[in-house]
PDB file of C-alpha atoms in Angstrom:
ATOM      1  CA  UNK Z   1      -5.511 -93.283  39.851  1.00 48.00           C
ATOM      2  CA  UNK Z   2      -8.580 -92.877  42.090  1.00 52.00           C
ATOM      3  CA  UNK Z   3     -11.976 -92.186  40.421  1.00 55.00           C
ATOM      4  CA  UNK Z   4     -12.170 -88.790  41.796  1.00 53.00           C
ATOM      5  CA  UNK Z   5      -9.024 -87.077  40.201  1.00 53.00           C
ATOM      6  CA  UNK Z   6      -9.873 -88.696  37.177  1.00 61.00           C
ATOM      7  CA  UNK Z   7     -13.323 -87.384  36.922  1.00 81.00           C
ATOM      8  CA  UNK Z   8     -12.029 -83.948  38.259  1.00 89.00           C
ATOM      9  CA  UNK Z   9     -12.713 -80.640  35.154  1.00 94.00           C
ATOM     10  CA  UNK Z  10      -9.424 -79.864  34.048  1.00 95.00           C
ATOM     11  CA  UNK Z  11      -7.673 -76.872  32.774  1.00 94.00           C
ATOM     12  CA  UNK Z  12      -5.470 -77.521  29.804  1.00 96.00           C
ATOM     13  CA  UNK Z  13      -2.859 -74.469  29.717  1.00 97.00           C
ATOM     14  CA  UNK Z  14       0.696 -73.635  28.175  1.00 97.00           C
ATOM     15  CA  UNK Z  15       2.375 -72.011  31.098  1.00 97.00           C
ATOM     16  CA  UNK Z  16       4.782 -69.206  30.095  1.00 97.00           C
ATOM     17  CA  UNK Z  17       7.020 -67.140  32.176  1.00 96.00           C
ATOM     18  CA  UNK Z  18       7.026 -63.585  32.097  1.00 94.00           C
ATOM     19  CA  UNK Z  19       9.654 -61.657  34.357  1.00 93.00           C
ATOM     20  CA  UNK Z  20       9.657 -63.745  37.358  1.00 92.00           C
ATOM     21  CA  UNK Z  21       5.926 -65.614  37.679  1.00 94.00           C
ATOM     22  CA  UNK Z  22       4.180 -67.952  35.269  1.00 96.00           C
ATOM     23  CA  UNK Z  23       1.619 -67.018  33.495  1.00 96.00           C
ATOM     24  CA  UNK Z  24      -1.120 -69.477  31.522  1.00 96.00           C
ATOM     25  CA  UNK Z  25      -2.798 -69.473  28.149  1.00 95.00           C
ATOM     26  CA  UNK Z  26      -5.637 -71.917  27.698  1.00 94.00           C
ATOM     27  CA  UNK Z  27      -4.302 -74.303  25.271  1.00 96.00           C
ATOM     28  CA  UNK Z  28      -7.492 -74.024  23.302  1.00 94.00           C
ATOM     29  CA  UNK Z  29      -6.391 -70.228  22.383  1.00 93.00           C
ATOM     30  CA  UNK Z  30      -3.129 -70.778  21.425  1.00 96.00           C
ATOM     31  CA  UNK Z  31      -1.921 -71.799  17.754  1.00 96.00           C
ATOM     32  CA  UNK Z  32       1.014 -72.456  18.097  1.00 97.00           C
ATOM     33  CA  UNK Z  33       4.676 -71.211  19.395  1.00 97.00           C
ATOM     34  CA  UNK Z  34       7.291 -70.072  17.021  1.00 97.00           C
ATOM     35  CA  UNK Z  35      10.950 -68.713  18.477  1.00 97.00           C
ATOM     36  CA  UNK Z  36      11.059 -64.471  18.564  1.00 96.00           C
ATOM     37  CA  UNK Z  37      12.103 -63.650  15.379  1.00 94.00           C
ATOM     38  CA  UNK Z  38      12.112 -59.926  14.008  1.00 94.00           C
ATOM     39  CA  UNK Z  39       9.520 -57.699  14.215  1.00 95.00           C
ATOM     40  CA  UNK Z  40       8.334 -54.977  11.694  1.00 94.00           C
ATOM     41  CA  UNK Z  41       7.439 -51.839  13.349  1.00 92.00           C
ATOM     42  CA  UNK Z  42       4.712 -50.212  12.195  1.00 86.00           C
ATOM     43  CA  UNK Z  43       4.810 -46.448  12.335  1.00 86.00           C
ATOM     44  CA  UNK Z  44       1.252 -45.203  14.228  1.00 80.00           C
ATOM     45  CA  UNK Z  45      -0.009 -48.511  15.194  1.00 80.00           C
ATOM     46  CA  UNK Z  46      -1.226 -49.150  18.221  1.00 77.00           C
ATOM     47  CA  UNK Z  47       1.184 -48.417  21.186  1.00 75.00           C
ATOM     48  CA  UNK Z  48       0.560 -52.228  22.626  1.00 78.00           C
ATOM     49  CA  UNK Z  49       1.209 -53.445  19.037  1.00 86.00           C
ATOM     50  CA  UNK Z  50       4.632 -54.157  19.259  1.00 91.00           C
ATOM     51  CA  UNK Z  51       5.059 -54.819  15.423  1.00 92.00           C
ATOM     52  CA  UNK Z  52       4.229 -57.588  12.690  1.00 93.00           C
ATOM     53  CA  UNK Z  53       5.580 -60.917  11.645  1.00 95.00           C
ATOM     54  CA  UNK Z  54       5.332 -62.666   8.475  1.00 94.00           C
ATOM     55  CA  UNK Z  55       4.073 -66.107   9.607  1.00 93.00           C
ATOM     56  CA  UNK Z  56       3.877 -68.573   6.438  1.00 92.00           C
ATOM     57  CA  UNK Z  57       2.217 -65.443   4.471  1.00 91.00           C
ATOM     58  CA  UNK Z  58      -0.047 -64.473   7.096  1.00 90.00           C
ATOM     59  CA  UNK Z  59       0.810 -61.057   8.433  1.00 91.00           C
ATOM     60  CA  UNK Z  60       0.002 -60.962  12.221  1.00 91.00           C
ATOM     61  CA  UNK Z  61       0.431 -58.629  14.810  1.00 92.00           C
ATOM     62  CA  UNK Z  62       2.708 -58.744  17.749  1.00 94.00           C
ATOM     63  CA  UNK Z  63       1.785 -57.747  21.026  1.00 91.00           C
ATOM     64  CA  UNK Z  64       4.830 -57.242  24.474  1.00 87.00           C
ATOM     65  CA  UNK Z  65       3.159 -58.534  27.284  1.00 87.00           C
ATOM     66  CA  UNK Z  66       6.061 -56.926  29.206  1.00 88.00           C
ATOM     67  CA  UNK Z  67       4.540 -53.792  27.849  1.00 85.00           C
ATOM     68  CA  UNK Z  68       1.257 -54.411  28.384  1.00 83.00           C
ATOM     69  CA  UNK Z  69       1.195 -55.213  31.979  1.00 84.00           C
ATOM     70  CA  UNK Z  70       3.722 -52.040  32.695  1.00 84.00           C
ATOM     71  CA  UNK Z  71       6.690 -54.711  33.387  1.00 87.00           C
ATOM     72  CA  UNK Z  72      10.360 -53.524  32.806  1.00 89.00           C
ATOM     73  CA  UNK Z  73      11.782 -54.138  29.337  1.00 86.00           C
ATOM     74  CA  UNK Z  74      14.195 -57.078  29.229  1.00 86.00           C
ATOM     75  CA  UNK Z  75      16.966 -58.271  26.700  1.00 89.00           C
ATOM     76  CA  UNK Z  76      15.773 -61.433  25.040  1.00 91.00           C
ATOM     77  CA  UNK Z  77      17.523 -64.394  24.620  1.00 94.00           C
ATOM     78  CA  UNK Z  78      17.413 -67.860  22.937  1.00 95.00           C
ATOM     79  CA  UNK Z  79      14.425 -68.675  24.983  1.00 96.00           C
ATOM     80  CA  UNK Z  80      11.882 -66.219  24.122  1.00 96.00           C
ATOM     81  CA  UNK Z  81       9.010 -66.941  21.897  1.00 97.00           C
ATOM     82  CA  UNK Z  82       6.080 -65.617  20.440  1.00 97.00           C
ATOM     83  CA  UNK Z  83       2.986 -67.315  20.965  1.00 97.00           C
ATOM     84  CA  UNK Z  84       0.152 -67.370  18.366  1.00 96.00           C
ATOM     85  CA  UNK Z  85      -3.348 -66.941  19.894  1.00 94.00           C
ATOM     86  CA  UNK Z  86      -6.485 -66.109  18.919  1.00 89.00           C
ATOM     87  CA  UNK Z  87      -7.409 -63.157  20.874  1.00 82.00           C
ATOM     88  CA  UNK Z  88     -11.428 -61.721  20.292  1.00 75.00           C
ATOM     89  CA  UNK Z  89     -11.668 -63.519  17.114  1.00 78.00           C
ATOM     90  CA  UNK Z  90      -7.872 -61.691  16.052  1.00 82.00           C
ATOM     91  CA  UNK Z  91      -4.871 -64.003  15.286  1.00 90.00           C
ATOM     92  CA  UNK Z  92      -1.973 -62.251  17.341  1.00 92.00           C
ATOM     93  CA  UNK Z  93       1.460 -62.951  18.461  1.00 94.00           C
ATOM     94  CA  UNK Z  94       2.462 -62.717  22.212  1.00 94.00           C
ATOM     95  CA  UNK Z  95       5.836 -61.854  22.910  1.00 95.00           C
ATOM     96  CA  UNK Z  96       6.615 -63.980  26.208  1.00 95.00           C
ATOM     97  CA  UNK Z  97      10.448 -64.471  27.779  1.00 96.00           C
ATOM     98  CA  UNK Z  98       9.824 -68.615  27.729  1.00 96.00           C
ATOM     99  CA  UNK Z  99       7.647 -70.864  27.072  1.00 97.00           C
ATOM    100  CA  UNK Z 100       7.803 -73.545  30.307  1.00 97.00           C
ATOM    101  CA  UNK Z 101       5.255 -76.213  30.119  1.00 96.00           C
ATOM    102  CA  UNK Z 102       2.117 -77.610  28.711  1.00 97.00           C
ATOM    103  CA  UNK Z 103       0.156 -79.211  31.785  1.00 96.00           C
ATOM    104  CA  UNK Z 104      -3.227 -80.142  32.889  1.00 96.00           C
ATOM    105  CA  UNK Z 105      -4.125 -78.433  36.466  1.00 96.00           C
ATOM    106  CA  UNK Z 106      -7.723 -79.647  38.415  1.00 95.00           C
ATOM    107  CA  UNK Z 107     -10.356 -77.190  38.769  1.00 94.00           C
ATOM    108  CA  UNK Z 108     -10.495 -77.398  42.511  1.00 94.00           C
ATOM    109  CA  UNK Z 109      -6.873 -75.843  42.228  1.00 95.00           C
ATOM    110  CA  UNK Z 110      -8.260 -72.554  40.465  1.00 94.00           C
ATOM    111  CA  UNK Z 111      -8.635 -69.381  42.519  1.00 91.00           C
ATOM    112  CA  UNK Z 112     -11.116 -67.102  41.484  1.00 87.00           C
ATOM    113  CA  UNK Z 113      -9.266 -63.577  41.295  1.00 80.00           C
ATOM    114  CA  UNK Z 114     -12.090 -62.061  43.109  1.00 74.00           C
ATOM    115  CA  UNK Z 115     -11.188 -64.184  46.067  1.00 74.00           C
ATOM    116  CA  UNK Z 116      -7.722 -62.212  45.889  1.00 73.00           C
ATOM    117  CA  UNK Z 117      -8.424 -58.498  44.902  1.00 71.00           C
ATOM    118  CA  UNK Z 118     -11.001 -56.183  44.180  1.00 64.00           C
ATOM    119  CA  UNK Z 119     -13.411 -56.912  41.025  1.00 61.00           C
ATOM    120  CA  UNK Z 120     -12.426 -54.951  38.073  1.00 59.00           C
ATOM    121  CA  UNK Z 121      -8.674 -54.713  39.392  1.00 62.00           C
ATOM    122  CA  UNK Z 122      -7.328 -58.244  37.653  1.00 71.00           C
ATOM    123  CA  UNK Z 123      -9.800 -57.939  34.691  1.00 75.00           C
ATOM    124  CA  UNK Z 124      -7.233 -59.831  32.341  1.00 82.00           C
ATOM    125  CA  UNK Z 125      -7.029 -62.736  34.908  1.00 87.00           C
ATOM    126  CA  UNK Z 126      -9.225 -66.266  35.036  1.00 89.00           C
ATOM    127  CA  UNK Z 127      -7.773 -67.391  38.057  1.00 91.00           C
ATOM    128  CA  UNK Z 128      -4.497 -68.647  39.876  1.00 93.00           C
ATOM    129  CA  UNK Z 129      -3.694 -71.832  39.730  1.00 95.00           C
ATOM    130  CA  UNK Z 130      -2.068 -73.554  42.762  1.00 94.00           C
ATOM    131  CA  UNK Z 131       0.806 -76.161  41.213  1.00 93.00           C
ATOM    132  CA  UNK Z 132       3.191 -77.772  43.493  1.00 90.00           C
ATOM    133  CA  UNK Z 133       4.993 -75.256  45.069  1.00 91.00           C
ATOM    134  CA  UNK Z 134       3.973 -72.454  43.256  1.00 92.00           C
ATOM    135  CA  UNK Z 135       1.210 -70.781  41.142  1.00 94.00           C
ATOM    136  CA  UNK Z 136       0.247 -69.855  37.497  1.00 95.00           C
ATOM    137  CA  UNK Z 137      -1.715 -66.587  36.691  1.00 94.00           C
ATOM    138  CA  UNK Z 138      -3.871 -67.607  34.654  1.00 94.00           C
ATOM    139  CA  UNK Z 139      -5.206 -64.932  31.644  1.00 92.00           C
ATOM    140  CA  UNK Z 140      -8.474 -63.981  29.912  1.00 89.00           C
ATOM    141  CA  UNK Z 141      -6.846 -63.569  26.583  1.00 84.00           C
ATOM    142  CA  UNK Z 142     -10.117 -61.357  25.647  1.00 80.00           C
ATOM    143  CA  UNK Z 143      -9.433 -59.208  28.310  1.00 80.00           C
ATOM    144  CA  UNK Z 144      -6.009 -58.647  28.431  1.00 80.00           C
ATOM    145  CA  UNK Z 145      -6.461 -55.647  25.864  1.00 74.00           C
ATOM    146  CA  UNK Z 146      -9.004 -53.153  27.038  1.00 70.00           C
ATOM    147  CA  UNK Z 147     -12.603 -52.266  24.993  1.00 69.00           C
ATOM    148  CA  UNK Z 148     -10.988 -49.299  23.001  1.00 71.00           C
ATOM    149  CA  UNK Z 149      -7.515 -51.483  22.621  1.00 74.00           C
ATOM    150  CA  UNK Z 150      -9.578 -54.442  21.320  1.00 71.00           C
ATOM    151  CA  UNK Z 151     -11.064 -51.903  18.403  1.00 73.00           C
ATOM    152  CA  UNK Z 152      -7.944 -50.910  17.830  1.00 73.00           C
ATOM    153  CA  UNK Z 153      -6.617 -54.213  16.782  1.00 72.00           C
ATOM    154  CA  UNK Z 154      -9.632 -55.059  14.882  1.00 72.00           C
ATOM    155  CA  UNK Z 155      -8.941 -51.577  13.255  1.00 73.00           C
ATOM    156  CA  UNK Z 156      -5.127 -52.303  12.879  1.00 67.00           C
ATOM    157  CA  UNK Z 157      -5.915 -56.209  11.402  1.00 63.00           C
ATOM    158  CA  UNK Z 158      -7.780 -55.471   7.934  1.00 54.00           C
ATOM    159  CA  UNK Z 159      -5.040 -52.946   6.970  1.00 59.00           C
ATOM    160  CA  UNK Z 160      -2.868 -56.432   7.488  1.00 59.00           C
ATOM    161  CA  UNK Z 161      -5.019 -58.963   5.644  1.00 56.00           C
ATOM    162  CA  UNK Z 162      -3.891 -59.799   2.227  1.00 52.00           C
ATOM    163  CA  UNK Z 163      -6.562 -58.544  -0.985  1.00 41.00           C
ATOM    164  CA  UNK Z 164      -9.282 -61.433  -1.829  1.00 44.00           C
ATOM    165  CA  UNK Z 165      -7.555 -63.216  -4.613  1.00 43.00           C
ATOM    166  CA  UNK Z 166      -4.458 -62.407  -4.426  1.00 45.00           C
ATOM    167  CA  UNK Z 167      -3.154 -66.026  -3.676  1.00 43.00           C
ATOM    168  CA  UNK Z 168      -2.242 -65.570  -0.156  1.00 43.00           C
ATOM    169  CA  UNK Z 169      -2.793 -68.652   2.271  1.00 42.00           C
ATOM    170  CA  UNK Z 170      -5.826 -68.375   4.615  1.00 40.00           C
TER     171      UNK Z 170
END
């Protein structure tokens, strides 16, 4: 390995794919990945808050990023997962049709968004990634929800959190 790519700023990401392109959490965001199980709707929650999951007696919300970024629906399958990330200080689940890869990509390979579109018009995006033949979108968990969206999870979350003292893990 030559000194330079091994000096090279990394980005650590779990790459996910989402209709047909990959998209990329920063791995320090993401809890973990469990496989889709069912979801709980709730009646008047948010309309990007797909439902909530019962993960080891933490009730978290679920979020559709098909939904959110105005994609068609899609029939899930064996490979779809939530992932658990910490979005704005908020411990949600993303709804995602597979997870692909954990991988490592050099900063020299990020494209700013700005360099691609308009500022303001791919708020939710970091960058794109170039990675062998292809490319990874890579998201601003934080700003995939918009300002009033974000309060409304933050609303929607202490309606979810189990009563001080009532034994539930934290």
């Amino acid at each position: 390995m030559d000194r330079k790519a091994a000096s090279e700023p990394e980005r650590h990401l779990v790459v996910v794919r989402l209709d047909r392109e990959r998209y990329g959490f920063a791995i320090e965001h993401v809890h973990e990945i469990i496989r889709m199980q069912e979801v709980t709707r709730i009646p008047r929650a948010p309309a990007f808050v797909e439902g909530v999951i019962n993960l080891r007696g933490q009730v978290i919300p679920v979020l559709d990023l098909r939904r959110r970024f105005g994609l068609p629906a899609d029939q899930r399958d064996g490979s779809t997962r939530i992932v658990v990330v910490e979005m704005d200080g908020n411990r949600v689940g993303v709804v995602v049709d597979a997870v692909l890869e954990v991988l490592r990509v050099p900063e020299s390979s990020v494209v700013p968004p700005e360099d691609l579109l308009g500022p303001g018009q791919v708020a939710f995006l970091r960058g794109v990634a170039k990675h062998g033949d292809g490319l990874i979108l890579l998201l601003d968990l934080p700003r995939v929800l918009e300002v009033t969206e974000q309060q409304a999870l933050r609303e929607f979350q202490p309606a979810l959190a189990p009563a001080e003292g009532d034994g539930a893990p934290r």
